[in-house]
């Protein structure tokens, strides 16, 4: 890690999905660089990392009462948030659109889109009061490109991408920046499970997945976390409504 931990010093950050691979790496890096971090996730999920500046909270991002209560508690404990990282998300079942069910649709849109909107809705008033804030929403390379395997997931990530741009336009006058981050294939527990369950075996699975990328490997969670750190910090104070793609070049070809 970079040993100059001053990039978000004194700021309060909320990270949803904070106990997952990408969320926990993000929470740890923000804490290392001086932020007071609230790591929010569903009850019962164990924390992947610990840090004296990370405080754990349970939340259901699909439930407005749960979101409002969690943000109220964070604000009381750590102060009104300066940074919101919406990293919580699910992929849902694979299959073409005609094979999905209404419950499949509702679940993935509730977590991936409604959850981002609810968190933003309840964090923004405090940021307006401060006259500043940075919101980073996790989309995906598949919020930019399509794909045949999980179309509902892709649709949610496209929605997050455009919600980010719309909120950037709406809140810029209040000093609030909103950007989306777009990871490619990442070395996470979810990816490793998919590789182990594939019919072709892990080695062939990864070759098929990233072998044709300009950088032919998966990304590491910390490589996404550093992108979030940039967007969260004042270094990016003229950056809003943008897409930060970290994908090993997948979308370049």
GROMACS .gro file of C-alpha atoms in nm:
model
  253
    1UNK     CA    1   0.000   0.000   0.000
    2UNK     CA    2   0.096   0.362  -0.049
    3UNK     CA    3   0.244   0.487   0.279
    4UNK     CA    4   0.122   0.850   0.252
    5UNK     CA    5  -0.222   0.809   0.414
    6UNK     CA    6  -0.357   1.159   0.367
    7UNK     CA    7  -0.571   1.145   0.054
    8UNK     CA    8  -0.911   1.134   0.232
    9UNK     CA    9  -0.799   1.235   0.581
   10UNK     CA   10  -1.078   1.360   0.806
   11UNK     CA   11  -1.357   1.247   0.575
   12UNK     CA   12  -1.645   1.014   0.663
   13UNK     CA   13  -1.710   0.741   0.407
   14UNK     CA   14  -1.992   0.489   0.366
   15UNK     CA   15  -1.920   0.172   0.168
   16UNK     CA   16  -2.210  -0.062   0.090
   17UNK     CA   17  -2.125  -0.423   0.018
   18UNK     CA   18  -1.841  -0.350   0.257
   19UNK     CA   19  -1.785  -0.713   0.354
   20UNK     CA   20  -1.743  -0.839  -0.002
   21UNK     CA   21  -1.411  -0.861  -0.185
   22UNK     CA   22  -1.427  -0.528  -0.369
   23UNK     CA   23  -1.614  -0.343  -0.094
   24UNK     CA   24  -1.381  -0.459   0.182
   25UNK     CA   25  -1.070  -0.367  -0.020
   26UNK     CA   26  -1.222  -0.024  -0.079
   27UNK     CA   27  -1.316   0.025   0.287
   28UNK     CA   28  -0.966  -0.077   0.401
   29UNK     CA   29  -0.790   0.156   0.156
   30UNK     CA   30  -1.011   0.454   0.244
   31UNK     CA   31  -0.943   0.389   0.612
   32UNK     CA   32  -0.568   0.357   0.545
   33UNK     CA   33  -0.580   0.698   0.378
   34UNK     CA   34  -0.739   0.866   0.675
   35UNK     CA   35  -1.117   0.829   0.637
   36UNK     CA   36  -1.358   0.719   0.907
   37UNK     CA   37  -1.534   0.434   0.727
   38UNK     CA   38  -1.878   0.285   0.779
   39UNK     CA   39  -1.888  -0.059   0.619
   40UNK     CA   40  -2.250  -0.155   0.544
   41UNK     CA   41  -2.368  -0.500   0.440
   42UNK     CA   42  -2.646  -0.748   0.500
   43UNK     CA   43  -2.660  -0.908   0.844
   44UNK     CA   44  -2.470  -1.233   0.885
   45UNK     CA   45  -2.199  -1.165   0.625
   46UNK     CA   46  -1.855  -1.182   0.793
   47UNK     CA   47  -1.616  -0.891   0.746
   48UNK     CA   48  -1.322  -0.972   0.519
   49UNK     CA   49  -1.093  -0.712   0.678
   50UNK     CA   50  -1.072  -0.512   0.998
   51UNK     CA   51  -0.924  -0.169   1.068
   52UNK     CA   52  -0.954   0.061   1.366
   53UNK     CA   53  -1.116   0.325   1.143
   54UNK     CA   54  -1.381   0.087   1.000
   55UNK     CA   55  -1.711   0.050   1.184
   56UNK     CA   56  -1.951  -0.225   1.078
   57UNK     CA   57  -2.325  -0.173   1.027
   58UNK     CA   58  -2.600  -0.404   0.902
   59UNK     CA   59  -2.828  -0.279   0.627
   60UNK     CA   60  -3.077  -0.402   0.368
   61UNK     CA   61  -3.020  -0.162   0.079
   62UNK     CA   62  -3.355  -0.262  -0.075
   63UNK     CA   63  -3.551  -0.141   0.231
   64UNK     CA   64  -3.590   0.233   0.281
   65UNK     CA   65  -3.641   0.214   0.658
   66UNK     CA   66  -3.322   0.005   0.695
   67UNK     CA   67  -3.125   0.248   0.477
   68UNK     CA   68  -3.254   0.556   0.662
   69UNK     CA   69  -3.178   0.402   1.002
   70UNK     CA   70  -2.825   0.296   0.899
   71UNK     CA   71  -2.739   0.640   0.764
   72UNK     CA   72  -2.880   0.804   1.076
   73UNK     CA   73  -2.659   0.581   1.293
   74UNK     CA   74  -2.351   0.648   1.080
   75UNK     CA   75  -2.409   1.022   1.097
   76UNK     CA   76  -2.447   1.008   1.476
   77UNK     CA   77  -2.136   0.791   1.518
   78UNK     CA   78  -1.898   0.931   1.256
   79UNK     CA   79  -2.052   1.251   1.121
   80UNK     CA   80  -2.244   1.325   0.802
   81UNK     CA   81  -2.088   1.132   0.512
   82UNK     CA   82  -1.850   1.305   0.273
   83UNK     CA   83  -1.813   0.993   0.056
   84UNK     CA   84  -2.066   0.729  -0.050
   85UNK     CA   85  -1.946   0.416  -0.229
   86UNK     CA   86  -2.233   0.204  -0.361
   87UNK     CA   87  -2.051  -0.127  -0.405
   88UNK     CA   88  -2.334  -0.364  -0.302
   89UNK     CA   89  -2.458  -0.578  -0.588
   90UNK     CA   90  -2.554  -0.925  -0.707
   91UNK     CA   91  -2.530  -1.102  -1.043
   92UNK     CA   92  -2.840  -1.320  -1.027
   93UNK     CA   93  -2.910  -1.635  -1.226
   94UNK     CA   94  -2.756  -1.686  -1.569
   95UNK     CA   95  -2.978  -1.727  -1.871
   96UNK     CA   96  -3.143  -1.537  -2.155
   97UNK     CA   97  -3.424  -1.294  -2.079
   98UNK     CA   98  -3.703  -1.540  -2.158
   99UNK     CA   99  -3.569  -1.787  -1.900
  100UNK     CA  100  -3.577  -1.540  -1.608
  101UNK     CA  101  -3.868  -1.505  -1.366
  102UNK     CA  102  -4.036  -1.195  -1.226
  103UNK     CA  103  -3.881  -1.266  -0.882
  104UNK     CA  104  -3.537  -1.287  -1.050
  105UNK     CA  105  -3.599  -0.948  -1.212
  106UNK     CA  106  -3.729  -0.787  -0.895
  107UNK     CA  107  -3.442  -0.912  -0.679
  108UNK     CA  108  -3.158  -0.798  -0.902
  109UNK     CA  109  -3.312  -0.459  -0.979
  110UNK     CA  110  -3.395  -0.405  -0.611
  111UNK     CA  111  -3.036  -0.467  -0.498
  112UNK     CA  112  -2.842  -0.320  -0.790
  113UNK     CA  113  -3.055  -0.019  -0.882
  114UNK     CA  114  -3.305   0.055  -0.604
  115UNK     CA  115  -3.028   0.009  -0.346
  116UNK     CA  116  -2.805   0.266  -0.516
  117UNK     CA  117  -3.094   0.509  -0.543
  118UNK     CA  118  -3.205   0.466  -0.181
  119UNK     CA  119  -2.854   0.515  -0.045
  120UNK     CA  120  -2.810   0.825  -0.259
  121UNK     CA  121  -3.151   0.959  -0.158
  122UNK     CA  122  -3.069   0.943   0.212
  123UNK     CA  123  -2.704   1.051   0.196
  124UNK     CA  124  -2.742   1.349  -0.037
  125UNK     CA  125  -2.924   1.582   0.208
  126UNK     CA  126  -2.625   1.574   0.445
  127UNK     CA  127  -2.388   1.640   0.156
  128UNK     CA  128  -2.603   1.933   0.043
  129UNK     CA  129  -2.575   2.068   0.396
  130UNK     CA  130  -2.194   2.043   0.374
  131UNK     CA  131  -2.183   2.185   0.023
  132UNK     CA  132  -1.964   1.896  -0.090
  133UNK     CA  133  -1.956   1.523  -0.141
  134UNK     CA  134  -1.840   1.240  -0.365
  135UNK     CA  135  -2.059   0.947  -0.467
  136UNK     CA  136  -1.902   0.650  -0.646
  137UNK     CA  137  -2.142   0.393  -0.791
  138UNK     CA  138  -2.025   0.046  -0.889
  139UNK     CA  139  -2.137  -0.035  -1.240
  140UNK     CA  140  -1.947  -0.285  -1.457
  141UNK     CA  141  -1.790  -0.322  -1.798
  142UNK     CA  142  -2.131  -0.470  -1.877
  143UNK     CA  143  -2.292  -0.139  -1.794
  144UNK     CA  144  -2.116  -0.030  -2.116
  145UNK     CA  145  -2.120  -0.345  -2.328
  146UNK     CA  146  -2.381  -0.618  -2.360
  147UNK     CA  147  -2.345  -0.989  -2.310
  148UNK     CA  148  -2.551  -1.302  -2.354
  149UNK     CA  149  -2.514  -1.471  -2.017
  150UNK     CA  150  -2.678  -1.244  -1.758
  151UNK     CA  151  -2.884  -0.978  -1.939
  152UNK     CA  152  -3.072  -0.863  -1.630
  153UNK     CA  153  -2.741  -0.795  -1.452
  154UNK     CA  154  -2.618  -0.599  -1.753
  155UNK     CA  155  -2.941  -0.398  -1.758
  156UNK     CA  156  -2.901  -0.303  -1.392
  157UNK     CA  157  -2.543  -0.191  -1.444
  158UNK     CA  158  -2.647   0.019  -1.742
  159UNK     CA  159  -2.911   0.179  -1.521
  160UNK     CA  160  -2.649   0.258  -1.254
  161UNK     CA  161  -2.427   0.418  -1.519
  162UNK     CA  162  -2.703   0.654  -1.634
  163UNK     CA  163  -2.832   0.721  -1.283
  164UNK     CA  164  -2.479   0.833  -1.197
  165UNK     CA  165  -2.473   1.077  -1.489
  166UNK     CA  166  -2.818   1.213  -1.408
  167UNK     CA  167  -2.733   1.261  -1.041
  168UNK     CA  168  -2.406   1.429  -1.141
  169UNK     CA  169  -2.609   1.679  -1.343
  170UNK     CA  170  -2.861   1.731  -1.062
  171UNK     CA  171  -2.623   1.774  -0.769
  172UNK     CA  172  -2.323   1.950  -0.919
  173UNK     CA  173  -2.462   2.288  -0.813
  174UNK     CA  174  -2.438   2.167  -0.451
  175UNK     CA  175  -2.073   2.069  -0.483
  176UNK     CA  176  -2.157   1.697  -0.501
  177UNK     CA  177  -1.977   1.481  -0.756
  178UNK     CA  178  -2.117   1.152  -0.883
  179UNK     CA  179  -1.913   0.904  -1.087
  180UNK     CA  180  -1.938   0.538  -1.183
  181UNK     CA  181  -1.663   0.277  -1.172
  182UNK     CA  182  -1.660  -0.016  -1.413
  183UNK     CA  183  -1.458  -0.323  -1.308
  184UNK     CA  184  -1.372  -0.597  -1.552
  185UNK     CA  185  -1.321  -0.958  -1.451
  186UNK     CA  186  -1.187  -0.959  -1.097
  187UNK     CA  187  -1.012  -1.212  -0.873
  188UNK     CA  188  -1.292  -1.250  -0.621
  189UNK     CA  189  -1.461  -1.533  -0.436
  190UNK     CA  190  -1.759  -1.506  -0.673
  191UNK     CA  191  -1.533  -1.545  -0.977
  192UNK     CA  192  -1.349  -1.838  -0.825
  193UNK     CA  193  -1.680  -2.016  -0.754
  194UNK     CA  194  -1.784  -1.966  -1.116
  195UNK     CA  195  -1.452  -2.109  -1.238
  196UNK     CA  196  -1.480  -2.413  -1.011
  197UNK     CA  197  -1.836  -2.481  -1.126
  198UNK     CA  198  -1.763  -2.441  -1.497
  199UNK     CA  199  -1.787  -2.740  -1.731
  200UNK     CA  200  -1.448  -2.666  -1.890
  201UNK     CA  201  -1.239  -2.637  -1.574
  202UNK     CA  202  -1.077  -2.333  -1.409
  203UNK     CA  203  -0.776  -2.299  -1.644
  204UNK     CA  204  -0.983  -2.303  -1.963
  205UNK     CA  205  -1.245  -2.084  -1.797
  206UNK     CA  206  -0.996  -1.808  -1.717
  207UNK     CA  207  -0.832  -1.834  -2.061
  208UNK     CA  208  -1.172  -1.788  -2.222
  209UNK     CA  209  -1.260  -1.507  -1.982
  210UNK     CA  210  -0.951  -1.285  -2.003
  211UNK     CA  211  -0.707  -1.451  -2.242
  212UNK     CA  212  -0.779  -1.207  -2.527
  213UNK     CA  213  -0.756  -0.892  -2.311
  214UNK     CA  214  -0.465  -0.654  -2.376
  215UNK     CA  215  -0.368  -0.727  -2.014
  216UNK     CA  216  -0.454  -1.100  -2.010
  217UNK     CA  217  -0.532  -1.150  -1.642
  218UNK     CA  218  -0.798  -1.075  -1.386
  219UNK     CA  219  -0.784  -0.760  -1.181
  220UNK     CA  220  -0.719  -0.758  -0.808
  221UNK     CA  221  -0.966  -0.595  -0.563
  222UNK     CA  222  -0.709  -0.337  -0.455
  223UNK     CA  223  -0.679  -0.217  -0.815
  224UNK     CA  224  -1.045  -0.121  -0.804
  225UNK     CA  225  -1.006   0.029  -0.456
  226UNK     CA  226  -0.737   0.270  -0.580
  227UNK     CA  227  -0.975   0.388  -0.851
  228UNK     CA  228  -1.240   0.455  -0.587
  229UNK     CA  229  -0.984   0.635  -0.372
  230UNK     CA  230  -0.906   0.874  -0.658
  231UNK     CA  231  -1.276   0.951  -0.717
  232UNK     CA  232  -1.337   0.990  -0.343
  233UNK     CA  233  -1.047   1.230  -0.292
  234UNK     CA  234  -1.016   1.598  -0.373
  235UNK     CA  235  -0.770   1.501  -0.646
  236UNK     CA  236  -1.075   1.439  -0.866
  237UNK     CA  237  -1.258   1.758  -0.767
  238UNK     CA  238  -1.326   1.848  -1.136
  239UNK     CA  239  -1.445   1.497  -1.223
  240UNK     CA  240  -1.818   1.422  -1.224
  241UNK     CA  241  -2.055   1.224  -1.444
  242UNK     CA  242  -1.762   1.016  -1.564
  243UNK     CA  243  -1.695   0.645  -1.609
  244UNK     CA  244  -1.374   0.501  -1.467
  245UNK     CA  245  -1.315   0.172  -1.650
  246UNK     CA  246  -1.067  -0.071  -1.488
  247UNK     CA  247  -1.085  -0.381  -1.704
  248UNK     CA  248  -0.743  -0.479  -1.840
  249UNK     CA  249  -0.847  -0.337  -2.177
  250UNK     CA  250  -1.155  -0.560  -2.226
  251UNK     CA  251  -1.365  -0.274  -2.363
  252UNK     CA  252  -1.083  -0.145  -2.585
  253UNK     CA  253  -1.113  -0.431  -2.835
   0.00000   0.00000   0.00000
